[in-house]
Amino acid sequence: MTDQDRIKIAVQKKGRLSGKSLELLGSSGLDLELHLGRLFARCRKFPLDIIFLRDDDIPGYVQDGNSDLGIVGRNVVEETGARVERLEDLGFGRCELAIAVPGKSGIDESGQLAGKRIATSYPRILSSFLAGEGILGVEIIEINGSVEITPAMDVADAVCDLVSTGSTLKLHELVPIETVMSSEAVLIAGAGGMESWKEDLVDRLRFRIRSCLRARNTKYVMMNAPEASLEKIRKALPGMKSPTVLPLARKGMIAVHSAVPEDEFWDIAEQLKVFGATDILVVPIEKLVF
Ligand code: PRT
Ligand code: ZN
């Protein structure tokens, strides 16, 4: 295989998305050959090369065809305005771009921001949000980093910044009043399509990524139950294919195994207990291939 037969993916070199991006590619069975400090890595088991970049540069690289794919926050994609296509939502790097004001400002909804100063690293997203809401006369102050200190310095009346746990806002006595967008890491490709051999490789990679993502959100649940409850238990396991049912040595008892969406697990477990299930065992799934 020559270098011409390989595709490229751009990931963040150093930051919040770097570890999780590599972890996802690693669990997709690519066998990454990483060297500390290098701007480039190769996969041994898949014709894919990884380019490490600052996250702000990734959408432009993908738009211009210098990289076929990229992993980056949706917030960065929107802010750069790059012409790229979003292929997959990757479920990590979740955050919200929110407008927040000092607790004592007397402002509690975005309509009151007309004529005020808002500091942000996301002027493009913010101005289109304000225009969409018909909020006029806002002075957008573009700042790279430490946006949250600007109200205390009387540089701005409000901030528009990324929030995940909310502790940074709290520390600076700021209160969120509006969510401008929700974001997470996304897999992107150029908007203009690509040659068919590349598309085939991208499809194979997406299939692997989806199997890993699905596995993360799913748990394998095993339980013992009275045979008479099987029908009720089967109904309590929503959206799943037929569960595995095995006889137990004790007469009238069975073991039921099934994959369950993680966020529904506790609701399902409560029902299972009502139907007489015991010894409910939950184990992680590494891959889930349909
Ligand atoms: O060097 P490079 O340009 O590549 O990195 P960067 O410094 O621009 O980005 P980085 O690594 O900080 O973030 C990369 C991406 O992670 C962002 O573009 C988002 O998509 C995503 N992300 C998820 C976040 C956060 N959560 C987050 N909480 N990015 C930044 N923050 C910051 C926020 O700006 C604020 O300062 O964390 C603080 C708030 O966090 P909480 O937990 O206190 O609310
Ligand atoms: Zn950045």
Coordinates of C-alpha atoms and ligand atoms in Angstrom, one line a residue:
M1 CA 0.0 0.0 0.0
T2 CA 1.4 3.4 -1.0
D3 CA 1.0 6.7 0.9
Q4 CA -1.6 7.7 -1.8
D5 CA -3.9 5.0 -0.5
R6 CA -4.2 6.4 2.9
I7 CA -6.6 8.9 4.4
K8 CA -5.9 11.6 7.0
I9 CA -7.7 12.7 10.1
A10 CA -6.9 15.8 12.1
V11 CA -7.2 15.7 15.9
Q12 CA -6.4 18.2 18.6
K13 CA -2.7 18.1 19.5
K14 CA -3.0 19.1 23.2
G15 CA -6.2 19.9 25.0
R16 CA -9.5 18.7 26.3
L17 CA -10.4 16.6 23.2
S18 CA -6.9 15.0 22.6
G19 CA -7.1 12.1 24.9
K20 CA -10.7 11.0 24.2
S21 CA -10.1 11.4 20.4
L22 CA -7.1 9.1 20.5
E23 CA -8.9 6.7 22.8
L24 CA -11.8 6.4 20.4
L25 CA -9.5 5.8 17.4
G26 CA -7.5 3.3 19.5
S27 CA -10.6 1.4 20.5
S28 CA -11.6 1.3 16.8
G29 CA -8.8 -1.2 16.3
L30 CA -6.5 1.0 14.3
D31 CA -3.3 0.3 16.3
L32 CA -1.9 3.8 16.5
E33 CA 1.8 4.3 16.3
L34 CA 2.3 7.4 18.5
H35 CA 5.6 9.2 19.2
L36 CA 5.7 11.9 21.8
G37 CA 5.9 15.4 20.4
R38 CA 5.4 14.4 16.7
L39 CA 2.8 16.2 14.7
F40 CA 1.9 13.1 12.7
A41 CA 1.1 9.5 13.6
R42 CA 0.3 6.4 11.6
C43 CA -2.1 3.5 12.1
R44 CA -0.7 0.1 11.6
K45 CA -4.0 -1.7 11.0
F46 CA -5.9 0.8 9.0
P47 CA -4.8 3.1 6.1
L48 CA -5.2 6.2 8.2
D49 CA -2.7 8.9 9.3
I50 CA -3.3 11.3 12.2
I51 CA -2.3 14.9 12.0
F52 CA -2.1 16.8 15.3
L53 CA -3.3 20.4 15.2
R54 CA -4.7 23.3 17.4
D55 CA -8.4 22.7 17.4
D56 CA -9.1 26.1 15.8
D57 CA -7.2 25.0 12.7
I58 CA -9.0 21.7 12.2
P59 CA -12.2 22.8 10.3
G60 CA -10.1 24.8 7.8
Y61 CA -7.7 21.9 7.2
V62 CA -10.7 19.7 6.5
Q63 CA -12.5 22.3 4.4
D64 CA -9.4 22.8 2.2
G65 CA -8.8 19.0 1.7
N66 CA -5.5 19.0 3.6
S67 CA -7.1 16.5 5.9
D68 CA -10.0 14.2 4.9
L69 CA -11.5 14.0 8.4
G70 CA -11.3 15.9 11.6
I71 CA -12.4 15.5 15.3
V72 CA -13.2 18.9 16.9
G73 CA -15.9 20.6 19.0
R74 CA -19.0 21.6 17.2
N75 CA -18.6 25.1 18.7
V76 CA -15.3 25.4 16.8
V77 CA -16.8 24.2 13.5
E78 CA -19.6 26.8 13.8
E79 CA -17.3 29.6 14.9
T80 CA -14.9 29.1 12.0
G81 CA -17.8 28.9 9.5
A82 CA -15.8 26.3 7.6
R83 CA -17.7 24.4 4.8
V84 CA -17.6 20.9 6.3
E85 CA -20.0 18.1 6.8
R86 CA -20.8 16.7 10.3
L87 CA -20.6 12.9 10.0
E88 CA -20.9 11.7 13.6
D89 CA -21.6 13.1 17.1
L90 CA -19.0 11.5 19.3
G91 CA -20.5 11.9 22.8
F92 CA -17.5 13.5 24.5
G93 CA -16.3 17.1 25.1
R94 CA -19.9 18.0 25.9
C95 CA -20.5 21.6 26.9
E96 CA -22.8 24.5 26.4
L97 CA -22.0 28.0 25.0
A98 CA -23.9 30.1 27.5
I99 CA -24.5 33.8 28.2
A100 CA -23.8 34.6 31.9
V101 CA -24.1 37.8 33.9
P102 CA -22.9 38.9 37.3
G103 CA -25.4 37.8 40.0
K104 CA -26.1 41.3 41.0
S105 CA -26.6 42.7 37.5
G106 CA -30.4 42.6 37.6
I107 CA -30.3 41.0 34.2
D108 CA -32.2 37.7 34.1
E109 CA -33.1 37.2 30.5
S110 CA -31.4 37.7 27.2
G111 CA -33.8 40.5 26.0
Q112 CA -32.2 42.7 28.6
L113 CA -28.8 42.5 26.9
A114 CA -29.7 45.1 24.2
G115 CA -27.1 47.8 24.2
K116 CA -24.8 45.9 26.6
R117 CA -21.2 44.7 26.2
I118 CA -20.7 40.9 25.9
A119 CA -17.2 39.4 26.1
T120 CA -16.6 36.2 24.1
S121 CA -14.2 34.0 22.1
Y122 CA -17.2 33.1 19.9
P123 CA -18.2 36.4 18.2
R124 CA -19.6 34.8 15.1
I125 CA -21.9 32.4 16.9
L126 CA -22.9 35.1 19.4
S127 CA -23.8 37.7 16.8
S128 CA -25.9 35.3 14.8
F129 CA -27.7 34.2 18.0
L130 CA -28.4 37.9 18.9
A131 CA -29.6 38.7 15.4
G132 CA -31.9 35.6 15.5
E133 CA -33.3 36.8 18.8
G134 CA -33.7 40.4 17.6
I135 CA -31.4 41.7 20.4
L136 CA -30.0 44.9 19.1
G137 CA -27.1 47.2 19.9
V138 CA -24.9 44.7 21.7
E139 CA -21.2 45.5 21.6
I140 CA -19.3 42.2 21.2
I141 CA -15.9 42.3 22.8
E142 CA -13.7 39.5 21.3
I143 CA -11.4 38.0 23.9
N144 CA -9.2 34.9 23.7
G145 CA -9.2 33.2 27.0
S146 CA -10.2 34.3 30.6
V147 CA -13.5 35.7 29.4
E148 CA -15.0 35.1 32.8
I149 CA -12.9 37.9 34.5
T150 CA -14.2 40.7 32.2
P151 CA -17.3 41.7 34.1
A152 CA -15.3 42.1 37.4
M153 CA -12.8 44.3 35.4
D154 CA -15.8 46.3 34.0
V155 CA -14.7 45.4 30.5
A156 CA -18.0 43.7 29.8
D157 CA -21.5 43.5 31.3
A158 CA -21.9 39.8 30.4
V159 CA -19.9 36.9 29.0
C160 CA -20.7 34.2 26.4
D161 CA -18.4 31.2 27.2
L162 CA -18.3 27.5 27.2
V163 CA -19.6 25.8 30.4
S164 CA -19.4 22.2 31.4
T165 CA -19.6 21.8 35.2
G166 CA -20.5 25.5 35.8
S167 CA -17.8 25.8 38.5
T168 CA -15.8 28.5 36.6
L169 CA -19.0 30.7 36.4
K170 CA -19.7 30.1 40.0
L171 CA -16.2 31.0 41.1
H172 CA -16.6 34.4 39.3
E173 CA -20.1 35.0 40.6
L174 CA -21.6 34.7 37.2
V175 CA -25.1 33.3 36.5
P176 CA -26.0 31.7 33.2
I177 CA -29.2 33.2 31.7
E178 CA -29.2 31.7 28.1
T179 CA -27.9 28.7 26.3
V180 CA -26.6 29.8 22.8
M181 CA -25.6 26.3 21.7
S182 CA -24.9 22.8 22.9
S183 CA -21.7 21.2 21.8
E184 CA -19.8 18.0 21.7
A185 CA -16.9 16.6 19.7
V186 CA -17.9 15.7 16.2
L187 CA -16.3 13.9 13.3
I188 CA -16.2 16.1 10.2
A189 CA -15.4 15.7 6.5
G190 CA -15.1 18.2 3.6
A191 CA -18.5 19.3 2.3
G192 CA -17.6 18.7 -1.3
G193 CA -17.5 14.9 -1.2
M194 CA -14.5 12.8 -1.8
E195 CA -13.1 10.1 -4.2
S196 CA -14.9 6.8 -3.9
W197 CA -11.9 4.8 -2.5
K198 CA -11.6 7.4 0.3
E199 CA -15.4 7.3 0.9
D200 CA -15.1 3.5 1.3
L201 CA -12.4 3.9 3.9
V202 CA -14.4 6.6 5.7
D203 CA -17.5 4.4 5.8
R204 CA -15.4 1.5 7.3
L205 CA -14.0 3.9 9.9
R206 CA -17.4 5.3 10.8
F207 CA -18.8 1.8 11.2
R208 CA -16.1 1.0 13.7
I209 CA -16.5 4.3 15.5
R210 CA -20.3 3.8 15.8
S211 CA -19.8 0.3 17.2
C212 CA -17.5 1.7 19.9
L213 CA -19.8 4.6 20.7
R214 CA -22.8 2.3 21.0
A215 CA -20.9 -0.1 23.3
R216 CA -20.1 2.9 25.6
N217 CA -23.8 3.7 26.0
T218 CA -24.8 0.1 26.5
K219 CA -24.4 -2.4 29.4
Y220 CA -24.7 -6.1 29.3
V221 CA -27.1 -7.2 32.0
M222 CA -27.5 -10.7 33.5
M223 CA -30.1 -11.7 36.0
N224 CA -31.8 -14.7 37.5
A225 CA -35.6 -14.8 37.5
P226 CA -38.6 -17.0 37.9
E227 CA -39.5 -18.6 34.5
A228 CA -43.1 -17.4 35.0
S229 CA -41.9 -13.7 34.8
L230 CA -40.1 -14.1 31.4
E231 CA -42.7 -12.3 29.4
K232 CA -42.9 -9.3 31.7
I233 CA -39.1 -9.2 31.9
R234 CA -38.8 -9.3 28.1
K235 CA -41.2 -6.3 27.9
A236 CA -39.1 -4.4 30.4
L237 CA -36.1 -4.6 28.2
P238 CA -37.1 -2.0 25.6
G239 CA -35.9 -1.7 22.0
M240 CA -33.6 -4.7 22.3
K241 CA -33.6 -7.9 20.3
S242 CA -34.7 -11.1 22.0
P243 CA -32.8 -11.6 25.2
T244 CA -30.8 -14.8 25.8
V245 CA -32.6 -17.1 28.1
L246 CA -30.9 -20.0 29.9
P247 CA -32.3 -22.7 32.2
L248 CA -30.9 -22.7 35.8
A249 CA -30.3 -25.9 37.8
R250 CA -33.1 -24.8 40.1
K251 CA -36.4 -25.8 38.6
G252 CA -38.7 -22.9 37.5
M253 CA -35.7 -20.4 37.4
I254 CA -34.0 -19.0 34.4
A255 CA -31.1 -16.7 33.6
V256 CA -31.8 -13.7 31.3
H257 CA -29.0 -11.8 29.5
S258 CA -29.6 -8.7 27.5
A259 CA -27.9 -5.4 26.3
V260 CA -29.5 -2.4 28.0
P261 CA -29.0 1.4 27.2
E262 CA -27.0 2.8 30.1
D263 CA -29.1 5.8 30.7
E264 CA -32.2 3.6 31.1
F265 CA -30.6 1.1 33.3
W266 CA -31.9 2.1 36.7
D267 CA -35.5 2.5 35.5
I268 CA -35.3 -1.0 33.9
A269 CA -33.6 -2.5 37.0
E270 CA -36.4 -1.3 39.3
Q271 CA -39.0 -3.0 37.0
L272 CA -36.9 -6.1 36.8
K273 CA -36.8 -6.4 40.6
V274 CA -40.6 -6.0 40.8
F275 CA -40.9 -8.9 38.4
G276 CA -38.8 -11.1 40.7
A277 CA -35.3 -10.7 39.1
T278 CA -32.4 -11.2 41.5
D279 CA -28.6 -11.2 41.3
I280 CA -28.7 -8.5 38.6
L281 CA -25.1 -8.3 37.2
V282 CA -24.0 -5.4 35.0
V283 CA -20.9 -5.6 32.8
P284 CA -19.4 -3.1 30.3
I285 CA -19.4 -3.9 26.6
E286 CA -16.3 -3.2 24.6
K287 CA -17.8 -3.2 21.1
L288 CA -21.3 -3.6 19.8
V289 CA -21.4 -4.5 16.2
F290 CA -24.8 -4.8 14.5
Ligands
PRT1 O1 -4.8 24.7 22.0 P1 -6.1 24.6 21.4 O2 -6.5 25.8 20.6 O3 -6.1 23.3 20.5 O4 -7.1 24.3 22.5 P2 -8.1 25.3 23.3 O5 -7.5 25.8 24.5 O6 -8.7 26.3 22.3 O7 -9.3 24.3 23.6 P3 -9.6 23.3 24.9 O8 -8.6 22.2 24.9 O9 -9.7 24.1 26.2 O10 -11.1 22.8 24.5 C1 -11.3 22.1 23.4 C2 -12.8 21.8 23.2 O11 -13.3 21.1 24.4 C3 -13.7 23.1 23.1 O12 -13.7 23.7 21.9 C4 -15.0 22.5 23.5 O13 -15.6 21.9 22.3 C5 -14.7 21.4 24.5 N1 -15.0 21.7 25.9 C6 -15.8 21.0 26.7 C7 -14.6 22.8 26.6 C8 -15.2 22.7 27.8 N2 -15.9 21.6 27.9 C9 -14.9 23.7 28.8 N3 -15.4 23.6 30.0 N4 -13.7 23.8 26.3 C10 -13.5 24.7 27.2 N5 -14.0 24.7 28.5 C11 -13.6 25.8 29.4 C12 -14.5 27.1 29.3 O14 -14.0 27.9 28.3 C13 -14.3 27.7 30.7 O15 -13.1 28.4 30.8 O16 -13.7 25.4 30.8 C14 -14.1 26.5 31.6 C15 -15.5 26.1 32.1 O17 -15.6 24.8 32.6 P4 -16.5 24.5 33.9 O18 -16.4 23.0 34.1 O19 -16.0 25.3 35.1 O20 -17.9 24.9 33.6
ZN2 ZN -8.4 26.5 20.4

